[in-house]
mmCIF file of C-alpha atoms and ligand atoms in Angstrom:
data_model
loop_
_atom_site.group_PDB
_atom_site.id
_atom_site.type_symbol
_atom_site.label_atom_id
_atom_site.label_comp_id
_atom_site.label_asym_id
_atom_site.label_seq_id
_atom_site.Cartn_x
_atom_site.Cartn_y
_atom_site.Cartn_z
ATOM 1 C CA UNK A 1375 106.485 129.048 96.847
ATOM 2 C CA UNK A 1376 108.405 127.324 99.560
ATOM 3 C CA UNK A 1377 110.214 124.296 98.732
ATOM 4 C CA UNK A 1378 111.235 121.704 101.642
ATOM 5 C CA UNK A 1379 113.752 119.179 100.636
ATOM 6 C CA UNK A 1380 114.005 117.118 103.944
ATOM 7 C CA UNK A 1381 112.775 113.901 105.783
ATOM 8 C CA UNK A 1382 109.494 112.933 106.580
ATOM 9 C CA UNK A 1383 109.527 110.447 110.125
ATOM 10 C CA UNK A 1384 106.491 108.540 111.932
ATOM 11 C CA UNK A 1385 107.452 109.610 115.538
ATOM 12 C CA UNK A 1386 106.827 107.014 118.108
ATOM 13 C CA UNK A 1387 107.000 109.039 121.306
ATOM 14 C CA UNK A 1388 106.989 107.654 125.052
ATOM 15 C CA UNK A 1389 106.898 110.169 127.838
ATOM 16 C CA UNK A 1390 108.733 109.304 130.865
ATOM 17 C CA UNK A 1391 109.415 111.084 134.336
ATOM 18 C CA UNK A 1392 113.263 111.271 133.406
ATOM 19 C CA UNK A 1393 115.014 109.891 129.840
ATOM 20 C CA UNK A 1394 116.950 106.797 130.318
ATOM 21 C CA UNK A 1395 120.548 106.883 131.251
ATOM 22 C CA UNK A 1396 122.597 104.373 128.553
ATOM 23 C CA UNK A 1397 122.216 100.280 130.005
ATOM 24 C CA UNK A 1398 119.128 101.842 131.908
ATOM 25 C CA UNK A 1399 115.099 100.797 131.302
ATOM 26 C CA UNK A 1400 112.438 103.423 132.049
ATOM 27 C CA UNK A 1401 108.907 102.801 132.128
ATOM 28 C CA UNK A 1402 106.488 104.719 130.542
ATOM 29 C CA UNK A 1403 102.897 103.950 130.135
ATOM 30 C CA UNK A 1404 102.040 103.864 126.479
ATOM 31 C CA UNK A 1405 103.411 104.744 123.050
ATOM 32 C CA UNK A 1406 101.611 107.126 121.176
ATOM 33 C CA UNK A 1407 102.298 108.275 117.295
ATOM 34 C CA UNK A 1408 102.471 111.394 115.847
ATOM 35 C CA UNK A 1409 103.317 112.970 112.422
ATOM 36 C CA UNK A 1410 106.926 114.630 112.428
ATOM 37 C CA UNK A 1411 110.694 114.219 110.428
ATOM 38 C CA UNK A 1412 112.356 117.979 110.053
ATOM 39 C CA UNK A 1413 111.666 118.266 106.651
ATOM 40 C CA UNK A 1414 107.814 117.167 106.990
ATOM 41 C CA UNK A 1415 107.528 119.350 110.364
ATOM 42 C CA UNK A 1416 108.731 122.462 108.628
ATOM 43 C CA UNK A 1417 107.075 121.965 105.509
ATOM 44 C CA UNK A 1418 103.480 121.809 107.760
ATOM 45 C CA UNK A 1419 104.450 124.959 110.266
ATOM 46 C CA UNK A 1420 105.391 127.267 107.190
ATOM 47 C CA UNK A 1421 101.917 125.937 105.361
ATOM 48 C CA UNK A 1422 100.058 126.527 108.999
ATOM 49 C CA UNK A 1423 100.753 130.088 108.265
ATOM 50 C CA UNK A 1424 98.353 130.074 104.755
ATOM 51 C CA UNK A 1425 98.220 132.915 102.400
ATOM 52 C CA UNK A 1426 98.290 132.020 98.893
ATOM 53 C CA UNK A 1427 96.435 128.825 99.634
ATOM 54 C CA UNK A 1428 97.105 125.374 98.787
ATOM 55 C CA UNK A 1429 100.205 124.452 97.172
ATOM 56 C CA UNK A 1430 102.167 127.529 98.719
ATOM 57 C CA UNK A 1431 104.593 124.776 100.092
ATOM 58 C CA UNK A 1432 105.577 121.705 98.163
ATOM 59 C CA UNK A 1433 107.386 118.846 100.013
ATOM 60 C CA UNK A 1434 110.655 116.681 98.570
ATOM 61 C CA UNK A 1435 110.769 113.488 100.217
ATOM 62 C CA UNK A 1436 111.043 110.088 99.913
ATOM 63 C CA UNK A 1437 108.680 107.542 101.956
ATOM 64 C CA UNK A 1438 108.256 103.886 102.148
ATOM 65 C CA UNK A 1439 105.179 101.572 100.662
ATOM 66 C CA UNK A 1440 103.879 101.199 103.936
ATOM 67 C CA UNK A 1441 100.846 102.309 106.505
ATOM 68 C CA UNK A 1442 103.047 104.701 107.707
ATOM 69 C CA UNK A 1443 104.436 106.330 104.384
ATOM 70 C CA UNK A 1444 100.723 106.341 103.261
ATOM 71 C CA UNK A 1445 99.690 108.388 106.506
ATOM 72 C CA UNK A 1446 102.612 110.703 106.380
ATOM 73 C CA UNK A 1447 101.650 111.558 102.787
ATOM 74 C CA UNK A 1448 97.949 112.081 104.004
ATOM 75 C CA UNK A 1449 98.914 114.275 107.029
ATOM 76 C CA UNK A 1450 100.957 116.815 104.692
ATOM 77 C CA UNK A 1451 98.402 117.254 101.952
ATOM 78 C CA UNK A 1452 95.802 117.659 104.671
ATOM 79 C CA UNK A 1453 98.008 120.507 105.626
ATOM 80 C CA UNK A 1454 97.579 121.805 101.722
ATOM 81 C CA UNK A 1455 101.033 120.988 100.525
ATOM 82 C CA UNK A 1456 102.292 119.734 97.406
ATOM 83 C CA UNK A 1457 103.367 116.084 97.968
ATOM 84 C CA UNK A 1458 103.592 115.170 94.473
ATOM 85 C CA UNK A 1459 107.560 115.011 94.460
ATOM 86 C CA UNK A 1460 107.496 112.553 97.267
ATOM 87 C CA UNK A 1461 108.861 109.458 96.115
ATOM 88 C CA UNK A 1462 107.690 106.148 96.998
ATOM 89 C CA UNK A 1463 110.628 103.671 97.768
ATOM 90 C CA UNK A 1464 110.857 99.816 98.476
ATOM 91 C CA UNK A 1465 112.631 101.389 101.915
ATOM 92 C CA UNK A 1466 110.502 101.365 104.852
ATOM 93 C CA UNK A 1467 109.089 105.277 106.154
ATOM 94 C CA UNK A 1468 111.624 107.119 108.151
ATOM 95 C CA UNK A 1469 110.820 106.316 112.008
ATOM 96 C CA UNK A 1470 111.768 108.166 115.282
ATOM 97 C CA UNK A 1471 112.050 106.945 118.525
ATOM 98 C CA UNK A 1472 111.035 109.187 120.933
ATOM 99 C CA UNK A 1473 111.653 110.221 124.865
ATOM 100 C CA UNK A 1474 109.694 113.070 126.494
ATOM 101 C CA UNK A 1475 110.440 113.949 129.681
ATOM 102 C CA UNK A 1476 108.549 115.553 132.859
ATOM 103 C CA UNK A 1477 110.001 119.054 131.472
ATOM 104 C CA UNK A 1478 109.123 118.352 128.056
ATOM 105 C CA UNK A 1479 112.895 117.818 126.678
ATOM 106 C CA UNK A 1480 113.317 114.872 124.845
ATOM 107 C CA UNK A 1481 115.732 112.599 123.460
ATOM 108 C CA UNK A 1482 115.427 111.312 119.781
ATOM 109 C CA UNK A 1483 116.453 108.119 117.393
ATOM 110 C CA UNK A 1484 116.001 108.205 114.018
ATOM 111 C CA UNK A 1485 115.584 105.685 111.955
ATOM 112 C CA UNK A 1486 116.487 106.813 108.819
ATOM 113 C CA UNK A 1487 114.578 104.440 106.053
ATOM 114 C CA UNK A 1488 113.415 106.004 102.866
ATOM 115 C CA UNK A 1489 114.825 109.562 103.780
ATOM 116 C CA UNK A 1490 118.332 108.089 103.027
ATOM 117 C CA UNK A 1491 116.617 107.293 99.659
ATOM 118 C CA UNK A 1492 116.048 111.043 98.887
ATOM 119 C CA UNK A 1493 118.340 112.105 95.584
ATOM 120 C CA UNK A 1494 118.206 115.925 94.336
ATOM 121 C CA UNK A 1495 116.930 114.529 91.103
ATOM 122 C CA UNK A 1496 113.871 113.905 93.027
ATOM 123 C CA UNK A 1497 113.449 117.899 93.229
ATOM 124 C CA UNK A 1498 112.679 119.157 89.717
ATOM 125 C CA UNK A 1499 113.257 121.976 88.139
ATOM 126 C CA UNK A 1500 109.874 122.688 86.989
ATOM 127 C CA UNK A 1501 109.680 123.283 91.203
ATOM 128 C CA UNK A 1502 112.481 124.424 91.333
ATOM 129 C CA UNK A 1503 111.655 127.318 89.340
ATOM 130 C CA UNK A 1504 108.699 128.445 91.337
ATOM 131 C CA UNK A 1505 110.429 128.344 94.583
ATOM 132 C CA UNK A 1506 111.671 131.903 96.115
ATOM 133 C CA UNK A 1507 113.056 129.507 98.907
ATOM 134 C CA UNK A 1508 114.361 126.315 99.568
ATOM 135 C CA UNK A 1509 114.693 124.603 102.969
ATOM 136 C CA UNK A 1510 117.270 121.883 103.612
ATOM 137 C CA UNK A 1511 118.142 120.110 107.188
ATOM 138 C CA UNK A 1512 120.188 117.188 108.188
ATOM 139 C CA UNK A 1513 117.898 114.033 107.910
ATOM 140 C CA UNK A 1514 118.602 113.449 104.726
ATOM 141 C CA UNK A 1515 122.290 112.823 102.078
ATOM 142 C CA UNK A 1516 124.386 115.738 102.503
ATOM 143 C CA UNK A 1517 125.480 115.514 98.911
ATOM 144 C CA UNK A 1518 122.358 115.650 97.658
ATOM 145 C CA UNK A 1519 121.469 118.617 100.122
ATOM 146 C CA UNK A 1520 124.100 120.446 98.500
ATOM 147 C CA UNK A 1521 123.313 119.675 94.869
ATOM 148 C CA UNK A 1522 119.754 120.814 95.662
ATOM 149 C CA UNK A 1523 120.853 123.875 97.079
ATOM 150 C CA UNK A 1524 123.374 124.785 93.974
ATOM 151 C CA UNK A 1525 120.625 124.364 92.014
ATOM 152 C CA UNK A 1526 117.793 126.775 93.624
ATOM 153 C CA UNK A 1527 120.868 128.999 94.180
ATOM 154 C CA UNK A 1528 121.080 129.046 89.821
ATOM 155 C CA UNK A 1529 117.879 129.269 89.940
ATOM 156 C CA UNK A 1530 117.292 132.427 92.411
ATOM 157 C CA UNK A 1531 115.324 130.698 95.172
ATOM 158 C CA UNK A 1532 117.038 131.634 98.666
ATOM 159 C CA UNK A 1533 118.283 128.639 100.627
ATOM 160 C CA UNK A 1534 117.627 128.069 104.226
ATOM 161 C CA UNK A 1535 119.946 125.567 106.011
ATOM 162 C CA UNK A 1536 118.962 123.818 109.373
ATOM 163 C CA UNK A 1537 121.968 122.531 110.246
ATOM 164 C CA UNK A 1538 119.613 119.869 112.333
ATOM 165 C CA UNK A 1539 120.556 116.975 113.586
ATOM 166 C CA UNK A 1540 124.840 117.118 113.457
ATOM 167 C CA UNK A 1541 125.895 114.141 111.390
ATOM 168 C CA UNK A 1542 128.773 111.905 112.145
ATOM 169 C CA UNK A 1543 132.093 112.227 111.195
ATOM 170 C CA UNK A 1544 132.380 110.109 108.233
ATOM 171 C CA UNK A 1545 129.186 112.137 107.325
ATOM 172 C CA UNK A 1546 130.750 115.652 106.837
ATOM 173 C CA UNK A 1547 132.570 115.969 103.561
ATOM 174 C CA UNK A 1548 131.129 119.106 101.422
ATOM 175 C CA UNK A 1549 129.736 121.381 104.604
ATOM 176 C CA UNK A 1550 131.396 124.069 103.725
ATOM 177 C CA UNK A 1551 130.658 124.197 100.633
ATOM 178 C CA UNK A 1552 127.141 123.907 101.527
ATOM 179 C CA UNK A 1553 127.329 127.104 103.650
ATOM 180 C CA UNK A 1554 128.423 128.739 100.884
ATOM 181 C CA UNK A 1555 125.504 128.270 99.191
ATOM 182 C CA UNK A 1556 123.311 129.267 101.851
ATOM 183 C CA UNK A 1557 121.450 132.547 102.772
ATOM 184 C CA UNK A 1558 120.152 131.543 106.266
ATOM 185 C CA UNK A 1559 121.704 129.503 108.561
ATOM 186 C CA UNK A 1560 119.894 127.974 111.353
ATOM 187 C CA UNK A 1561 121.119 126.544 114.450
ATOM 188 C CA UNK A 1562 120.827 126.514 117.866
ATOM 189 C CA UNK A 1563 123.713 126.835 120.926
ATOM 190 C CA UNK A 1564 124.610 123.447 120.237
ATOM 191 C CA UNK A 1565 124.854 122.933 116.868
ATOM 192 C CA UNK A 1566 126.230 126.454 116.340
ATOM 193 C CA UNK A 1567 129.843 124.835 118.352
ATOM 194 C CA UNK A 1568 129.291 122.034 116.557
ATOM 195 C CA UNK A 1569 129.460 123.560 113.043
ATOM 196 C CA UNK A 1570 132.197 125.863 114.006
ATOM 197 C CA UNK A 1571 134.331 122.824 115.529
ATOM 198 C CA UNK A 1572 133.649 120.962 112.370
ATOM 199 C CA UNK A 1573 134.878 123.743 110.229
ATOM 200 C CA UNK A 1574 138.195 124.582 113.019
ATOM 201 C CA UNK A 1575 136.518 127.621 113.810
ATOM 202 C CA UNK A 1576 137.891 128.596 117.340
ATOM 203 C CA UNK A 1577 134.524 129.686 119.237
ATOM 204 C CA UNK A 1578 135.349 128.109 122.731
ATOM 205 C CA UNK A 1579 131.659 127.913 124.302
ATOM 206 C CA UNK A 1580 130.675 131.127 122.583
ATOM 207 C CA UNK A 1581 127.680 130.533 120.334
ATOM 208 C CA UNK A 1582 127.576 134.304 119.072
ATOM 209 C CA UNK A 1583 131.134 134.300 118.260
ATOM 210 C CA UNK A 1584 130.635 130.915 116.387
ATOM 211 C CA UNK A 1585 127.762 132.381 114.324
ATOM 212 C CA UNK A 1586 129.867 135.814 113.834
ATOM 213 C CA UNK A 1587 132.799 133.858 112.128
ATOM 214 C CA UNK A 1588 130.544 131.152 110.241
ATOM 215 C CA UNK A 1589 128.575 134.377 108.914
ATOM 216 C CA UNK A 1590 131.771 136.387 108.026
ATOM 217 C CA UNK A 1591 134.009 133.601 106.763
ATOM 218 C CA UNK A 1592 131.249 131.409 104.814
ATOM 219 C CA UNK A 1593 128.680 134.242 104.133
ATOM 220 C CA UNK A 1594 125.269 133.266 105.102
ATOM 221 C CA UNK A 1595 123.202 135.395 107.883
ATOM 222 C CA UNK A 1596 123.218 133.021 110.761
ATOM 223 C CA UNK A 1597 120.717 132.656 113.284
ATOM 224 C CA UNK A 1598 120.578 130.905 116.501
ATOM 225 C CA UNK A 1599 117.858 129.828 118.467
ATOM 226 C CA UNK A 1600 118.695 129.715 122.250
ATOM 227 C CA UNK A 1601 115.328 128.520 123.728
ATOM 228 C CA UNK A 1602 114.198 131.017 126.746
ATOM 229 C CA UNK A 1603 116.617 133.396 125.415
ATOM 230 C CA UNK A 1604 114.818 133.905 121.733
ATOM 231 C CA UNK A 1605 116.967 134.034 118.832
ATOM 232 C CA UNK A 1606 119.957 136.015 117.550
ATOM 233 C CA UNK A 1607 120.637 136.630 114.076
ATOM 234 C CA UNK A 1608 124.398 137.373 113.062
ATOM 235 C CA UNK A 1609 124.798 138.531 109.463
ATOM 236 C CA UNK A 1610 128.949 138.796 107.967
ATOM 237 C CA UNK A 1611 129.529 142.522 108.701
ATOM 238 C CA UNK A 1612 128.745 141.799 112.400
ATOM 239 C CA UNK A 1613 125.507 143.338 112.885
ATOM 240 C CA UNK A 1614 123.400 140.911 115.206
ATOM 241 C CA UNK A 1615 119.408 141.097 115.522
ATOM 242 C CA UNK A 1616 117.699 140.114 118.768
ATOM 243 C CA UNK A 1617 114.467 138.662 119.041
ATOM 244 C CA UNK A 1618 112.882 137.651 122.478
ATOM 245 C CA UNK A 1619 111.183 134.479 123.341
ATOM 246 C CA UNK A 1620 108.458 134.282 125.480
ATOM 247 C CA UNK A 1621 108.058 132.635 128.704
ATOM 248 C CA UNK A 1622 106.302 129.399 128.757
ATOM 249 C CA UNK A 1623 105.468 126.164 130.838
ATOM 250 C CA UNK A 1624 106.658 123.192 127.810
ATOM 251 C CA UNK A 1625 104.567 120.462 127.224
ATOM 252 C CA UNK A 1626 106.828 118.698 124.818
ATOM 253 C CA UNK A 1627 109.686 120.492 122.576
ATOM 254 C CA UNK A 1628 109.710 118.085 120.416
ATOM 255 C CA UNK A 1629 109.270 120.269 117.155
ATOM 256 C CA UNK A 1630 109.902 123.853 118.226
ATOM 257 C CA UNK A 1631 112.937 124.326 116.232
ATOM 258 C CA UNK A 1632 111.442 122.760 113.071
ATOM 259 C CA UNK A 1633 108.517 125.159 113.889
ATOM 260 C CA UNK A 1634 111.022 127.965 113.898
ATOM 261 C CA UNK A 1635 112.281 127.584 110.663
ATOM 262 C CA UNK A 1636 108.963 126.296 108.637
ATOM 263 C CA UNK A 1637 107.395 130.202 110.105
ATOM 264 C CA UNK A 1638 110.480 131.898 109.285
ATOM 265 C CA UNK A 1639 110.743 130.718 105.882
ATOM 266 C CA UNK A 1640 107.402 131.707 105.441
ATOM 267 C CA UNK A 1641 108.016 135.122 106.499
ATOM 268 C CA UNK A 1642 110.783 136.107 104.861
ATOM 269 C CA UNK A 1643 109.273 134.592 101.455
ATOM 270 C CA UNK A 1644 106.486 137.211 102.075
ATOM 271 C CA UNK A 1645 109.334 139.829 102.464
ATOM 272 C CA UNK A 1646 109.560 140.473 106.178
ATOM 273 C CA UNK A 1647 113.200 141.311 107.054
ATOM 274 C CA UNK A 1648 115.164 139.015 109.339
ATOM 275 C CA UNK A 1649 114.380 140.470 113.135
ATOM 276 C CA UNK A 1650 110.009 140.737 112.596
ATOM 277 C CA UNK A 1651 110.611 137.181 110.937
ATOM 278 C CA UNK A 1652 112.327 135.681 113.816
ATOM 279 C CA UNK A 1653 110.176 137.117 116.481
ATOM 280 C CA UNK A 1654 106.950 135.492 114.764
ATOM 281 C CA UNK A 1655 109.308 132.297 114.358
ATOM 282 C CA UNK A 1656 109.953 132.491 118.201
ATOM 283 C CA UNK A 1657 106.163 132.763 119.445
ATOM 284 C CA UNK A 1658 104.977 130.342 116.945
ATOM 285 C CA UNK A 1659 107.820 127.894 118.225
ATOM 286 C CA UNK A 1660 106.537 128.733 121.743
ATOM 287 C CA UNK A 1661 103.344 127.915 120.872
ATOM 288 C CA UNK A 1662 104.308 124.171 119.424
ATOM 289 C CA UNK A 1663 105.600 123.048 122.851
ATOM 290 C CA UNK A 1664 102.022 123.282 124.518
ATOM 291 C CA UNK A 1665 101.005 120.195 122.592
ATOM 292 C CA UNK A 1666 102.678 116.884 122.635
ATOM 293 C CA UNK A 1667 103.898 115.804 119.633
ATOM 294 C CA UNK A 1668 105.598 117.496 116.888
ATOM 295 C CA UNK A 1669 103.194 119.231 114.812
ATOM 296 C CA UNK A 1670 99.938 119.234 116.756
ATOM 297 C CA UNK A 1671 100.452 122.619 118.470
ATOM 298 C CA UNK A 1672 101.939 124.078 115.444
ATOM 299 C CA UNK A 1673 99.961 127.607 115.485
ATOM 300 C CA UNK A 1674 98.119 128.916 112.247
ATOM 301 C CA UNK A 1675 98.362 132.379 111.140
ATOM 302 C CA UNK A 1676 95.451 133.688 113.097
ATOM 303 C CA UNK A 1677 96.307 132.160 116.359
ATOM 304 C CA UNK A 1678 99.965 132.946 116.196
ATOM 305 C CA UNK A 1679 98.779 136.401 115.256
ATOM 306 C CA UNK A 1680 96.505 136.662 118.569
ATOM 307 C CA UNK A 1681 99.226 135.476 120.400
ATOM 308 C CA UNK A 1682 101.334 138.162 119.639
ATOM 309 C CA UNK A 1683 99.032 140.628 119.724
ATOM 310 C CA UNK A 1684 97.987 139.542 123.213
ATOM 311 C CA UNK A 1685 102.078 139.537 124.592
HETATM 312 O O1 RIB B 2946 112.799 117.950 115.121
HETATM 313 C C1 RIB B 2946 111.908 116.988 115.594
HETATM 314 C C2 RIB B 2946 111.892 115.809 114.673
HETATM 315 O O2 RIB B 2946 113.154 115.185 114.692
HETATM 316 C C3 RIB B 2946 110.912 114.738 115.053
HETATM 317 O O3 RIB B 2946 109.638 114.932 114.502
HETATM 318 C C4 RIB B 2946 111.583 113.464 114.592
HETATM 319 O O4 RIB B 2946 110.946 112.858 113.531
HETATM 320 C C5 RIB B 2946 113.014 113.868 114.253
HETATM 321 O O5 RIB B 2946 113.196 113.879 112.914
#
C-alpha cells in the first residue's frame, strides 16, 4: 500500500494572458475550482494507476468542516483511496490561489488551513504497517513530516520526499535530518539549489551536482525533474539515470510534478527499478498538463500505457 501524508487544497484557478507582476491587477474572465493540494494530487495520480483495487492508496490529511473539506474528501474516495485517516478540524480546508498563464505556467498561493493541523499521530500504525511506501511533501509541519517518516522508516515502508514547495527560513530546522530518512528524493532544478543552499552545499547553478552531493552526503537516491528535459536520477555512488520527457503543447502545469511522484511511487511499490519508473512518471506527468486543473488530466494505467506504447 501507498501511504500519502500531505495536504489536501481546493484550488481556485484564474487563467490569464500573463501572471501579474507584484502592485499589478490582471483580468481574467472567471474563476473556476478544481480538486488539488500535493499530498491529495499525488495520492489520486498513484491510485489512477489501479492494480490491487481500492484502498491501494490511503490518504493522511487533515480538512476543514466545510463544503470544501466535504468535496475534497468525496473527490479522493471517488478515486478509491482510503480517506479514513483524514481528520476533520475546526480549521477551514486548505485553499490555493491560482494563476495560469497563456503557456500554461502558473503561479500559486496557498492557503494553508487545516493542512497546518496535520500531526503524525494522525498516521497510525495499524497503516503504517501496511505501507511499503510513504510519501511526504512540503504543505504540511516539517516536524511532523519527519516523525512520520522515522516511523515508516522502523517500520520498513520506503519514504519518498517531495521537497515541494521550499519553506521559509524560520521553517527549516530538522531537513537534514529528514533526508536522512529518506529513500527518494524529489525535486526539480529549482528546488534541487534550493535544498543544497539550505544545507551549504556549494552547487553554483548546477542542479546535477546539487543532487550528486545531497545523494552522497545525506544518502537518499535523488531525482530531479527538469520539465522538457525529463528527469535525472542521482543515487550516492554517482551513478545518474536518464529518463526523457516528451514533447508537448501545456495546457496548464499545474500538477505535473505531483503527477510525477504519485506514478512513481506507484511504480516502484510494484518493484520497477528507478529509470522504467521515472520514464512512466515523465509521460504520465506529460499527460496531466493537457487538462486544466490539477488532477483532471491525470492519466490511468491504460491510457498512460497507450501513450507510451504509441511514443
Ligand atoms: O502542485 C500543485 C498544487 O500545489 C496545487 O494543486 C495546489 O493546491 C498547491 O498545493
Amino acid at each position: 500500500m501507498i501511504v500519502v501524508f500531505g495536504s489536501i487544497n481546493m484550488d481556485l484557478v484564474a487563467r490569464v494572458p500573463r501572471i501579474a507582476r507584484p502592485g499589478e491587477t490582471v483580468l481574467s474572465l472567471r474563476a473556476d475550482s478544481f480538486f488539488g493540494g500535493k499530498g491529495a494530487n499525488q495520492a489520486v495520480a498513484a491510485a489512477r494507476m489501479g492494480q490491487g483495487g481500492p484502498g491501494q492508496v490511503a490518504m493522511v490529511g487533515a480538512v476543514g468542516n466545510d463544503p470544501f473539506g466535504a468535496a475534497c474528501l468525496k473527490n479522493l474516495e471517488d478515486n478509491g483511496i482510503d480517506v479514513r485517516a483524514v481528520r476533520m478540524t475546526d480549521e477551514p480546508t486548505g485553499c490555493a490561489f491560482i494563476t495560469v498563464d497563456d503557456i500554461g505556467e502558473n503561479a500559486i498561493t496557498v492557503a494553508s488551513g487545516a493542512n497546518m493541523a496535520l500531526r503524525s499521530m494522525d498516521l497510525p500504525d495499524s497503516l503504517l504497517s501496511k505501507a511499503s511506501v510513504l510519501v511526504l511533501q512540503m504543505e504540511v509541519s516539517l516536524a511532523d513530516n519527519l516523525d512520520a517518516a522515522a516511523r515508516a522508516r522502523q517500520a520498513g515502508a520506503r519514504v519518498i520526499w517531495n521537497f515541494a514547495p521550499v519553506p521559509p527560513a524560520k521553517e527549516r530546522s530538522g531537513m537534514a535530518d529528514l533526508l536522512e530518512a529518506t529513500d527518494v528524493l524529489v525535486v526539480n532544478e529549482h528546488e534541487a539549489l534550493s535544498i543544497a543552499e539550505i544545507l551549504n552545499i556549494p552547487a553554483g547553478a548546477d542542479y546535477l551536482k546539487a543532487a550528486t552531493a545531497l545523494a552522497r552526503d545525506f544518502g537518499p537516491t535523488c531525482i530531479v525533474t527538469a520539465g522538457a528535459q525529463g528527469a535525472y536520477a542521482v543515487s550516492g555512488d554517482g551513478t545518474q539515470v536518464h529518463a526523457p520527457a516528451r514533447p508537448i503543447a501545456p495546457v496548464d502545469t499545474t500538477g505535473a510534478g505531483d503527477t510525477f511522484v504519485g506514478v512513481l511511487a506507484n511504480r516502484l511499490a510494484e518493484g520497477l527499478e528507478v529509470g522504467p519508473a521515472m520514464e512512466r512518471a515523465c509521460a504520465a506527468a506529460s499527460l496531466s498538463c493537457l487538462t486544466p486543473g490539477a488532477q483532471a488530466g491525470m492519466p490511468e494505467r491504460q491510457a498512460l500505457e497507450r501513450y507510451l506504447a504509441q511514443a
